[in-house]
PDB file of C-alpha atoms and ligand atoms in Angstrom:
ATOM      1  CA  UNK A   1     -20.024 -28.917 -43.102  1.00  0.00           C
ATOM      2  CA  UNK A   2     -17.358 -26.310 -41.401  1.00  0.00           C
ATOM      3  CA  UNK A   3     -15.423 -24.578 -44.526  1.00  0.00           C
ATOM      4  CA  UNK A   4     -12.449 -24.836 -42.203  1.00  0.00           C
ATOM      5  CA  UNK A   5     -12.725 -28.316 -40.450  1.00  0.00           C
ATOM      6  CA  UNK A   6      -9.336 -30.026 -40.943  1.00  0.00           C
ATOM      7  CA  UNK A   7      -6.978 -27.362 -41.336  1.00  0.00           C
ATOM      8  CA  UNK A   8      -4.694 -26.048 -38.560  1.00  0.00           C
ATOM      9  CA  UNK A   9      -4.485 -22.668 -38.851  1.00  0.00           C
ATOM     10  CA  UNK A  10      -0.478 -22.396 -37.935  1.00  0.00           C
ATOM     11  CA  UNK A  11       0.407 -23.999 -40.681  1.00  0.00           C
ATOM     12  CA  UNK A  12      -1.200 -22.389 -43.165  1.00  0.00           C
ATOM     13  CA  UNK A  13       0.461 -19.520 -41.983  1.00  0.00           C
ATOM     14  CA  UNK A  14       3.517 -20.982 -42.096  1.00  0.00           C
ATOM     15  CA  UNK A  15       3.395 -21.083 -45.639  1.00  0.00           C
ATOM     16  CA  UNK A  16       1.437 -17.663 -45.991  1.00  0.00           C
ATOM     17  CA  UNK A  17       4.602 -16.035 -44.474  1.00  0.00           C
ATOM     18  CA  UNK A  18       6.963 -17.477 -47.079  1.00  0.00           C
ATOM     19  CA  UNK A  19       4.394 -16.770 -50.059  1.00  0.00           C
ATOM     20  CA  UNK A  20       6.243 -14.197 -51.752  1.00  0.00           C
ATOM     21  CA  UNK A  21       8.975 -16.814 -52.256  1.00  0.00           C
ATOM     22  CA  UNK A  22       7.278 -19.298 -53.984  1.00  0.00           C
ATOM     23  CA  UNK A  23       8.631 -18.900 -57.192  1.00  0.00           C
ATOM     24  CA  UNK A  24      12.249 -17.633 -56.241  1.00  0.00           C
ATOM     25  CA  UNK A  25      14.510 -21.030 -56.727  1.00  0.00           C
ATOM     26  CA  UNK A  26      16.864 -20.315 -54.271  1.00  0.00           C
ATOM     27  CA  UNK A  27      14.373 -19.813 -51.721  1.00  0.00           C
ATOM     28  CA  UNK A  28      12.712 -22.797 -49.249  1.00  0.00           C
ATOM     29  CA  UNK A  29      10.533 -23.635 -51.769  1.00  0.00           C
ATOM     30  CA  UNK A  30      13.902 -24.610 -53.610  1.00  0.00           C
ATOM     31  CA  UNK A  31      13.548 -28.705 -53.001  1.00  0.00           C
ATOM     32  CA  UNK A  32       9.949 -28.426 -54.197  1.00  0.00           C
ATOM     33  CA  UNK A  33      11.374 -26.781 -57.225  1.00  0.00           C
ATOM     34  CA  UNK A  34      13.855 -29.326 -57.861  1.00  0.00           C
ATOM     35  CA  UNK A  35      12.005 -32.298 -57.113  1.00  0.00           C
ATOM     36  CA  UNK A  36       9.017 -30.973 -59.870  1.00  0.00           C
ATOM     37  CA  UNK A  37      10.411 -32.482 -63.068  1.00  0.00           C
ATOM     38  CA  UNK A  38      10.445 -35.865 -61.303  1.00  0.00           C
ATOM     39  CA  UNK A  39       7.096 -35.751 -59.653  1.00  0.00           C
ATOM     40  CA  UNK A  40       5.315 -34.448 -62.682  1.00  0.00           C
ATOM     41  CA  UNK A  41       7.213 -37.139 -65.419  1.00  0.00           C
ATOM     42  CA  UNK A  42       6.333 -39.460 -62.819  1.00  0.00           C
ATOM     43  CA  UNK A  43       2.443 -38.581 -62.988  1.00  0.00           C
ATOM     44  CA  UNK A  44       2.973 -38.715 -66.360  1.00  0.00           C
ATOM     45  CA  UNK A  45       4.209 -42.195 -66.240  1.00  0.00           C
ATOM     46  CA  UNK A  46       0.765 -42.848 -64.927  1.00  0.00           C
ATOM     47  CA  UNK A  47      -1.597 -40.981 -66.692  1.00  0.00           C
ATOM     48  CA  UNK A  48      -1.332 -38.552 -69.943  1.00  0.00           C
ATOM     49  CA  UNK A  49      -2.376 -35.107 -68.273  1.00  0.00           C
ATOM     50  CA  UNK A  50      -2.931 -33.679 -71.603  1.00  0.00           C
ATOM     51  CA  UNK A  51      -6.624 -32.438 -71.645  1.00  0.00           C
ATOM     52  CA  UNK A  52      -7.500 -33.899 -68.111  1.00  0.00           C
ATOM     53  CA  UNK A  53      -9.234 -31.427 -65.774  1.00  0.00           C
ATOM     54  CA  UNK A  54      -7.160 -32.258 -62.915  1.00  0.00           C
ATOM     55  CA  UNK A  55      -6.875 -30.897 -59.271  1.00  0.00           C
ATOM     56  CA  UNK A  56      -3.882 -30.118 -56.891  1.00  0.00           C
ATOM     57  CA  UNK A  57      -4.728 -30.088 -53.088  1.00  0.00           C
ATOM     58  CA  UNK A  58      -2.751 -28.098 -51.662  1.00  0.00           C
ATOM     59  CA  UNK A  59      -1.181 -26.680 -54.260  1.00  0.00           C
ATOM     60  CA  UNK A  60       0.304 -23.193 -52.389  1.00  0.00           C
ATOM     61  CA  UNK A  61       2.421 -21.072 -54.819  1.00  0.00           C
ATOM     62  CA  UNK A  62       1.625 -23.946 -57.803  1.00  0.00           C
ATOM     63  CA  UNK A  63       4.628 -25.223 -58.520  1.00  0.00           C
ATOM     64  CA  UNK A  64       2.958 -28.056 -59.665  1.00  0.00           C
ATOM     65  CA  UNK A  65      -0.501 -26.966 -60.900  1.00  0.00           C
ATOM     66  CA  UNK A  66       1.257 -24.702 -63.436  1.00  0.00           C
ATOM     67  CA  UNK A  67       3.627 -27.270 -64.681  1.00  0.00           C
ATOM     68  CA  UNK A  68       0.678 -29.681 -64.856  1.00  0.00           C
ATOM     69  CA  UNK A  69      -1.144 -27.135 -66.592  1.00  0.00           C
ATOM     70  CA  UNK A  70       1.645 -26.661 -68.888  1.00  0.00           C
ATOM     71  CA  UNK A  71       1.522 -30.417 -70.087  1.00  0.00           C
ATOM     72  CA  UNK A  72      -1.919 -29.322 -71.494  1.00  0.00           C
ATOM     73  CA  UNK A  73      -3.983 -30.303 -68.166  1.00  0.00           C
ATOM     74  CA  UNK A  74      -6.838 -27.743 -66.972  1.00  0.00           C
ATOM     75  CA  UNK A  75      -5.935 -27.576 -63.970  1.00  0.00           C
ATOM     76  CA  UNK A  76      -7.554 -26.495 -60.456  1.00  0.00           C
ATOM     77  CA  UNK A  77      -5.351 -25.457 -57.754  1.00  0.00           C
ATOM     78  CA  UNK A  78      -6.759 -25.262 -53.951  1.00  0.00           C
ATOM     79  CA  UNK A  79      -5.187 -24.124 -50.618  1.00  0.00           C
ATOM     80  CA  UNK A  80      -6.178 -22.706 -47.371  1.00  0.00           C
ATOM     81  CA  UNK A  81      -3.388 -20.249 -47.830  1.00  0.00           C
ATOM     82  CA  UNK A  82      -4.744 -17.257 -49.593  1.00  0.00           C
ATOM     83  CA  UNK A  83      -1.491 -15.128 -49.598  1.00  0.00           C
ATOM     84  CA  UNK A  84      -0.230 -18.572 -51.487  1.00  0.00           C
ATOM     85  CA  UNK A  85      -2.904 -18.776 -53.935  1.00  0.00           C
ATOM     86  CA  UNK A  86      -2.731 -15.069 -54.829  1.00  0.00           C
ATOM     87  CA  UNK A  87       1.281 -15.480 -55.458  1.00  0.00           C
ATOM     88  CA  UNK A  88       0.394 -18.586 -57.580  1.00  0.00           C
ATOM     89  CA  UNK A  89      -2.048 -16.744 -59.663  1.00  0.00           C
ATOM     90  CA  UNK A  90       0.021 -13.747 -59.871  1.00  0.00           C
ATOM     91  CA  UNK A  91       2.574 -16.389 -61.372  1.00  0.00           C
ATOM     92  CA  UNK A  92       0.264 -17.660 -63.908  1.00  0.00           C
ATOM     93  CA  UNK A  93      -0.469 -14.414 -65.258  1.00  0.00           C
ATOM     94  CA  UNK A  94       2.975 -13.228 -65.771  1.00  0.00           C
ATOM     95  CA  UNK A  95       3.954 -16.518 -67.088  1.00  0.00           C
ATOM     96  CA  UNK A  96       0.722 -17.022 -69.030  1.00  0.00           C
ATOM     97  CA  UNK A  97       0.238 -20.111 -68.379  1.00  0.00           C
ATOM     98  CA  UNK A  98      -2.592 -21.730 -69.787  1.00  0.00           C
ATOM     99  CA  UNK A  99      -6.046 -23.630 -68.113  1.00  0.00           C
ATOM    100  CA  UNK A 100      -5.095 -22.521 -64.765  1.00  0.00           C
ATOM    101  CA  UNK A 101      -7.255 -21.449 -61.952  1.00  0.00           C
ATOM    102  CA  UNK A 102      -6.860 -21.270 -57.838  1.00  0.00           C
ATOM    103  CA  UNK A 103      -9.324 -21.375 -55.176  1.00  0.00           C
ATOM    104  CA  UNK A 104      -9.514 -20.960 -51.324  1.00  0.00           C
ATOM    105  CA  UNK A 105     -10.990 -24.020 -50.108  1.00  0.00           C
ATOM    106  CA  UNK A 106     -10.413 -27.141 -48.577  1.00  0.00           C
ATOM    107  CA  UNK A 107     -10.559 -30.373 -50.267  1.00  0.00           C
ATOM    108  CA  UNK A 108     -13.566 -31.577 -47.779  1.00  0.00           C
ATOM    109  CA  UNK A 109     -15.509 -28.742 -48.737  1.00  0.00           C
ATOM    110  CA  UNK A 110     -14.913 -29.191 -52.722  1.00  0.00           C
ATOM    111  CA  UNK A 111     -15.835 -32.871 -52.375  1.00  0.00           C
ATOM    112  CA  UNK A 112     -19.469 -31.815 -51.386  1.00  0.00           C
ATOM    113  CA  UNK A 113     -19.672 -29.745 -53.927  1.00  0.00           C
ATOM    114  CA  UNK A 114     -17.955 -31.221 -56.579  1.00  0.00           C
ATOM    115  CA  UNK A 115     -17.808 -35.145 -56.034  1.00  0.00           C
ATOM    116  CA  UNK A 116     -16.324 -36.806 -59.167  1.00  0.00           C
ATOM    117  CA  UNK A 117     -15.507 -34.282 -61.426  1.00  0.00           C
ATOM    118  CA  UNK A 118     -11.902 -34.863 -61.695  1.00  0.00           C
ATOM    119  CA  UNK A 119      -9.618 -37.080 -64.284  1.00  0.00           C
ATOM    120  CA  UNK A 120      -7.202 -36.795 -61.599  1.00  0.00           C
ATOM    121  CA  UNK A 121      -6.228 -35.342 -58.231  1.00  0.00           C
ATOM    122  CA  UNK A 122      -2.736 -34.852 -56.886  1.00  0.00           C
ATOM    123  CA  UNK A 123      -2.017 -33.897 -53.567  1.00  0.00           C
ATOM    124  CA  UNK A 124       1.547 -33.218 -52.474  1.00  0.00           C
ATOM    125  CA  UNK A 125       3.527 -32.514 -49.316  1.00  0.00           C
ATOM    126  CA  UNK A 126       0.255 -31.597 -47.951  1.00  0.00           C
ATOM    127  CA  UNK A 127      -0.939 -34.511 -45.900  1.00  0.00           C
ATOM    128  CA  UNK A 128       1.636 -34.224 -43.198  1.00  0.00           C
ATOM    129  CA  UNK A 129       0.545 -31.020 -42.850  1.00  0.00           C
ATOM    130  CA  UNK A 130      -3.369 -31.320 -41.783  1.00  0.00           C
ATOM    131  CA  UNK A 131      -5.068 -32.316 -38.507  1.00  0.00           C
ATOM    132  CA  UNK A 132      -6.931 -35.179 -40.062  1.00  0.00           C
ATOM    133  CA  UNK A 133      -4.519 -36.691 -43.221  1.00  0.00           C
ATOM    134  CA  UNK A 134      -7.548 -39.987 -43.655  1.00  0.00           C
ATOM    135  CA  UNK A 135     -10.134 -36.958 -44.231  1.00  0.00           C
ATOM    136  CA  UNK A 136      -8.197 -35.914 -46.894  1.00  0.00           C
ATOM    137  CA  UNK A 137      -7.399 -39.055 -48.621  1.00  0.00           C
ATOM    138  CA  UNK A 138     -11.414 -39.417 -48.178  1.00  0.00           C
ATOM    139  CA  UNK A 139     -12.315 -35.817 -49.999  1.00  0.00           C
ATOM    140  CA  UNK A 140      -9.504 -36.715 -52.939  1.00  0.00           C
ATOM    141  CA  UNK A 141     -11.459 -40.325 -53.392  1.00  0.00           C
ATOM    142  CA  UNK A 142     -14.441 -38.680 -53.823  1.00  0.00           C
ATOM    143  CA  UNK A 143     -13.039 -35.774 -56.011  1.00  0.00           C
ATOM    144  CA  UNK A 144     -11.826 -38.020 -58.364  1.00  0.00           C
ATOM    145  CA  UNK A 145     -13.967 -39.646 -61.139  1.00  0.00           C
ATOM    146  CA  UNK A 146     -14.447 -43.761 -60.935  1.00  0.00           C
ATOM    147  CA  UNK A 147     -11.080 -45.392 -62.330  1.00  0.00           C
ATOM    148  CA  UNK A 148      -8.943 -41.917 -62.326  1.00  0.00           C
ATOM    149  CA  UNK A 149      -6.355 -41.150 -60.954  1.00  0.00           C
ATOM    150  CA  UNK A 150      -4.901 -39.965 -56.936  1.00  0.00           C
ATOM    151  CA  UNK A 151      -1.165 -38.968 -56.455  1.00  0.00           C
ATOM    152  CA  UNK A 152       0.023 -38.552 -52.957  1.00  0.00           C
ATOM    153  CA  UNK A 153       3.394 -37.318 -51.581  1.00  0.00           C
ATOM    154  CA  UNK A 154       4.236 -37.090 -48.222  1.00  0.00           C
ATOM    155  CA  UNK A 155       7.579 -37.701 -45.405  1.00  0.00           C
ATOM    156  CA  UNK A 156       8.091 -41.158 -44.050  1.00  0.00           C
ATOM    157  CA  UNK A 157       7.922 -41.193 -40.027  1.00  0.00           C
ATOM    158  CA  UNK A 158      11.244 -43.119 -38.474  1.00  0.00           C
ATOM    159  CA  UNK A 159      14.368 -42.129 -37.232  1.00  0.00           C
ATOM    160  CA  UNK A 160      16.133 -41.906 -40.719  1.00  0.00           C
ATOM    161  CA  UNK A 161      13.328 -39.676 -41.538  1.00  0.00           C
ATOM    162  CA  UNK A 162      13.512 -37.532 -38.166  1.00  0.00           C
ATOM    163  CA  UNK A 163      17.322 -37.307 -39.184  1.00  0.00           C
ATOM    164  CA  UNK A 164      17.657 -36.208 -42.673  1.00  0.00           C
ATOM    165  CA  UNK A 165      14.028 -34.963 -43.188  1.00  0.00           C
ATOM    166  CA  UNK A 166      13.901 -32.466 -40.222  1.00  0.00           C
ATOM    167  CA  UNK A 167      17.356 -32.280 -38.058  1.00  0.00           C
ATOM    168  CA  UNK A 168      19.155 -32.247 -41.341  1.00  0.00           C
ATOM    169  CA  UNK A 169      17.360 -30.184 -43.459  1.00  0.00           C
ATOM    170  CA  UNK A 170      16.145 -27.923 -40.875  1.00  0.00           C
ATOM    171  CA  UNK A 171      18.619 -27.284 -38.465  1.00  0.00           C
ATOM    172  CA  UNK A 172      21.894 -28.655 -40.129  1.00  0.00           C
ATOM    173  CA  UNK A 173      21.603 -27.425 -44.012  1.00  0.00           C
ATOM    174  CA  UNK A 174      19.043 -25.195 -43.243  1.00  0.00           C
ATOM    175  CA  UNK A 175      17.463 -25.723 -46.336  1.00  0.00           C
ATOM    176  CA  UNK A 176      13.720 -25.184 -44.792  1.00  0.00           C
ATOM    177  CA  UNK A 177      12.618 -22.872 -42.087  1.00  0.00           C
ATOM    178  CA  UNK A 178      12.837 -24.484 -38.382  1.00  0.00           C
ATOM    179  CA  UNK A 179       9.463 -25.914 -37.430  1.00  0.00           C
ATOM    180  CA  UNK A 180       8.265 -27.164 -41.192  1.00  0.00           C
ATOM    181  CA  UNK A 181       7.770 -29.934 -40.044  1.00  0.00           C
ATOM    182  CA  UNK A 182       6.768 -31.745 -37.444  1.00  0.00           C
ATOM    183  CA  UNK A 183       8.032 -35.464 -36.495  1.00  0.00           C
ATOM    184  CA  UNK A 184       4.227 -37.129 -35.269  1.00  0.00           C
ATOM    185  CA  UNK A 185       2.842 -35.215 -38.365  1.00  0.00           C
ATOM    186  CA  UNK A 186       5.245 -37.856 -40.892  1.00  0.00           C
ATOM    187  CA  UNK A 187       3.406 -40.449 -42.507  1.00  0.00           C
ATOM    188  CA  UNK A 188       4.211 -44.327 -42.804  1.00  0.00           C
ATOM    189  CA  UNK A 189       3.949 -45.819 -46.208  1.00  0.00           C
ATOM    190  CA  UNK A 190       1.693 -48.477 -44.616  1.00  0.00           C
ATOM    191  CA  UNK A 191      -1.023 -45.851 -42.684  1.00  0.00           C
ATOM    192  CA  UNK A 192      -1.040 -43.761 -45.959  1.00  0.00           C
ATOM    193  CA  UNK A 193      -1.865 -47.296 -47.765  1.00  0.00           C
ATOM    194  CA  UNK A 194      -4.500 -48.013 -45.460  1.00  0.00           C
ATOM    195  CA  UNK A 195      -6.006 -44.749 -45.743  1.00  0.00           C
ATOM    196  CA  UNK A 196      -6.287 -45.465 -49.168  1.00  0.00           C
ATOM    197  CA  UNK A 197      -8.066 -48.774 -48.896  1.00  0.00           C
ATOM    198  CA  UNK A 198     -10.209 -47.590 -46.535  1.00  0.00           C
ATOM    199  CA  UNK A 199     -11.003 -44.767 -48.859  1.00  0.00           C
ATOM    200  CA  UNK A 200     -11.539 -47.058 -52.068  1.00  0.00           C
ATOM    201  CA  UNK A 201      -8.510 -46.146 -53.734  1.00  0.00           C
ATOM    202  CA  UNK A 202      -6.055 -49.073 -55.204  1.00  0.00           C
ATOM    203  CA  UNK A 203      -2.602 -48.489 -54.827  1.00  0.00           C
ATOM    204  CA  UNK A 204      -0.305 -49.125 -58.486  1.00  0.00           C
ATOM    205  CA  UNK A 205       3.136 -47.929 -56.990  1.00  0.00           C
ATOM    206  CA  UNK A 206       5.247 -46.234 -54.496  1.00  0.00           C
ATOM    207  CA  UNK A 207       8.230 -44.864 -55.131  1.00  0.00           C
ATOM    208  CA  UNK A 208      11.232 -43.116 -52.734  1.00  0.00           C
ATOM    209  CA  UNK A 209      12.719 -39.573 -53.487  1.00  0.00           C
ATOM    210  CA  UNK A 210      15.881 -39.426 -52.453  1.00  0.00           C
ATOM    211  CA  UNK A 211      18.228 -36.787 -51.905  1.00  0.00           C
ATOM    212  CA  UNK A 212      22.109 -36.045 -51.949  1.00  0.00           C
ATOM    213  CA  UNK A 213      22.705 -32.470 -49.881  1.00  0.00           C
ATOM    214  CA  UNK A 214      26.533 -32.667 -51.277  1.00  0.00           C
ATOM    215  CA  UNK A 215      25.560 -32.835 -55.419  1.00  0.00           C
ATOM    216  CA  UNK A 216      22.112 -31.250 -54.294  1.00  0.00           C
ATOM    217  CA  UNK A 217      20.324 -33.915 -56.632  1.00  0.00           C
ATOM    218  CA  UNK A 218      17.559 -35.720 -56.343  1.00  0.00           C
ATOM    219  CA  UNK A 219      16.651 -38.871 -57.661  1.00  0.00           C
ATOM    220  CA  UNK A 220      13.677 -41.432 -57.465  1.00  0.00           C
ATOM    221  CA  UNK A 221      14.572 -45.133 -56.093  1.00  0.00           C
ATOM    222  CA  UNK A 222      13.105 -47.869 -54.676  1.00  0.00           C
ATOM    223  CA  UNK A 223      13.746 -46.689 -51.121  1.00  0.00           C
ATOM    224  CA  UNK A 224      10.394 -45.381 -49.452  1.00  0.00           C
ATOM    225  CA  UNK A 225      12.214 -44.592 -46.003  1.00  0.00           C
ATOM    226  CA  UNK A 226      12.486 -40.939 -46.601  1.00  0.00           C
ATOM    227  CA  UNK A 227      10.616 -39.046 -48.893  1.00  0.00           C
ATOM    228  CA  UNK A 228       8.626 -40.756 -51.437  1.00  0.00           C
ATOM    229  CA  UNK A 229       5.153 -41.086 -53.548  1.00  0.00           C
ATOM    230  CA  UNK A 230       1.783 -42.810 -53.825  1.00  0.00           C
ATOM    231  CA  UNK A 231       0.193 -43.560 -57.089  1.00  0.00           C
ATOM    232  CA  UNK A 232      -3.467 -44.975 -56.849  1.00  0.00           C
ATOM    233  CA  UNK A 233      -6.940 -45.136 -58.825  1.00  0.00           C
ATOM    234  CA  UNK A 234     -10.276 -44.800 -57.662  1.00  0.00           C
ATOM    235  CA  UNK A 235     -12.037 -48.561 -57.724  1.00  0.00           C
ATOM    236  CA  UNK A 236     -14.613 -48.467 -60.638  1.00  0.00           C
ATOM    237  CA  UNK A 237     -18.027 -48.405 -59.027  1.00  0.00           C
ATOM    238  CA  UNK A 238     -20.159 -51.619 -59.223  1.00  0.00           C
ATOM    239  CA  UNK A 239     -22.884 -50.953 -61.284  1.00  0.00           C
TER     240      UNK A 239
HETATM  241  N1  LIG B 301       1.629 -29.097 -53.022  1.00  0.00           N
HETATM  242  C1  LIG B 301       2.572 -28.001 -53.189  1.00  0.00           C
HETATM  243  C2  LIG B 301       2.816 -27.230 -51.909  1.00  0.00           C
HETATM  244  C3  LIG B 301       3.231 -28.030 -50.682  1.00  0.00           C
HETATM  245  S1  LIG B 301       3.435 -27.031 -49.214  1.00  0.00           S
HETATM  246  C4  LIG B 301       3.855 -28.537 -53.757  1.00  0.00           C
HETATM  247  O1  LIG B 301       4.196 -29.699 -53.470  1.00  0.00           O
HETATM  248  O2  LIG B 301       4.535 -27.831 -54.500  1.00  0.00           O
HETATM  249  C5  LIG B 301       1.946 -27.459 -48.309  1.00  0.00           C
HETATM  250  C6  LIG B 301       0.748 -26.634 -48.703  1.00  0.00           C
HETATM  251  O3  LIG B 301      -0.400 -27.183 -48.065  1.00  0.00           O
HETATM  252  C7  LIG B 301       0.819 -25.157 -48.258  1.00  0.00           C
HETATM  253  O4  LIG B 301       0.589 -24.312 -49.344  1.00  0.00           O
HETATM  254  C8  LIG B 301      -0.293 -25.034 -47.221  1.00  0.00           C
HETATM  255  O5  LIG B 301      -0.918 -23.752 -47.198  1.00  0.00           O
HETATM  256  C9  LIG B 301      -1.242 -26.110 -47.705  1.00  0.00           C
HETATM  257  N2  LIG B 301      -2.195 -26.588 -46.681  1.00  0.00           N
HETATM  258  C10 LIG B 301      -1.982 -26.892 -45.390  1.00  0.00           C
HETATM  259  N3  LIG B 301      -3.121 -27.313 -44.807  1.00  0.00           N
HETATM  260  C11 LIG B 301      -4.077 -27.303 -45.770  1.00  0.00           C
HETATM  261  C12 LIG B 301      -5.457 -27.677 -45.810  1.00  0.00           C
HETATM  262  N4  LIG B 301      -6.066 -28.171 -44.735  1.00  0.00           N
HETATM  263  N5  LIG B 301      -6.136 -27.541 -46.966  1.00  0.00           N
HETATM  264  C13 LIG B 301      -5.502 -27.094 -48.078  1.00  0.00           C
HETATM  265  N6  LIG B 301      -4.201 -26.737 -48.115  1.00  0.00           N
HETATM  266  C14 LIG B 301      -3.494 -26.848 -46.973  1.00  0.00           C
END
């Protein structure tokens, strides 16, 4: 197998040419930072992370890989972005976080070589950023272990999404750099879900992220038309 198959090389450098923001919380990577304490309690809401060897795909400057780690997970963090993964690991040290590692790979590439070895994978605003988002819901199946569990989060693809999602927060509030993202890159909750069927992984709930630019809150709801989150377990395998 290609190391690089699925993976568009523009975006990775997308985020390689923000890196050294990562952990600045007034930078772009300001939303992710804000919208970690939900995403993570929300895992947790799921699954206990304490002691799980989990991995993030796509984790860039580990937002979420260190907070997971922090929870008492032993975490693995893996991105195509190397300037990413070296700001992320940078992080770790100064922060000392604990059970923490990165690695330059693709989640296709780990699934040959490490088919499942993980309690639990989590792959965040990644998806819509890939060639091939069903190859990835694939490698994260086959990452996991039988019964653990995937976490996917990803942009809805309508015209309230288009709106708020890329005019808005692009162009009008500026709040990520033009070109982010792209509109026939979004996701619908029902392709995502059939990904996961297809790739033996049983969805237990979906839920919406929504924002409010004025308060700059966030909040999860109900309402999937925007941003929002996939919780699923790998189908125990019939012995
Ligand atoms: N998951 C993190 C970062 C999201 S930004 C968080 O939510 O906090 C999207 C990340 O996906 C970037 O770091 C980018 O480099 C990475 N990425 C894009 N294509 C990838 C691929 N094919 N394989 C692995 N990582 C990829």
């Amino acid at each position: 197998m290609k190391p690089n198959i699925n993976v568009d090389a523009a975006e990775v450098a997308k985020f390689s040419e923000l890196a050294h923001r990562w952990w600045d919380l007034d930078s772009e990577f300001k939303p992710l930072h804000q919208i970690n304490p939900l995403r993570l309690g929300w895992i947790q809401e799921h699954v206990s992370l304490a002691g799980q060897r989990v991995l993030d795909v796509g984790c860039g400057g580990g937002i979420l890989s260190d907070a997971m780690a922090r929870v008492g997970a032993d975490v693995l963090g893996i991105d195509m972005s190397a300037k990413a993964l070296g700001v992320a690991q940078l992080h770790a040290l100064e922060a000392q976080t604990p059970n923490v590692t990165y690695r330059e790979i693709n989640a296709e590439a780990l699934a040959q070589e490490q088919p499942g070895q993980f309690d639990v994978v989590t792959c965040m605003e990644m998806l819509e950023h890939v060639p091939d988002p069903a190859s990835v819901v694939q490698a994260c199946s086959r990452l996991v272990k039988s019964g653990g569990h995937v976490f996917f989060s990803t942009i809805n693809r309508n015209a309230k999404a288009f709106l708020l999602a890329i005019v808005g927060a692009e162009y009008v509030l500026g709040m990520l750099p033009r070109g982010t993202h792209e509109y026939a890159k979004l996701i619908k909750p029902s392709e995502l879900a059939s990904y996961c069927r297809q790739s033996r992984l049983s969805i237990e709930g979906m839920r919406g992220l929504e924002h409010n630019p004025v308060s700059q809150r966030y909040w999860l709801s109900a309402d999937t038309s925007v941003n929002y989150m996939v919780a699923t377990h790998r189908d125990e395998c019939q012995a």
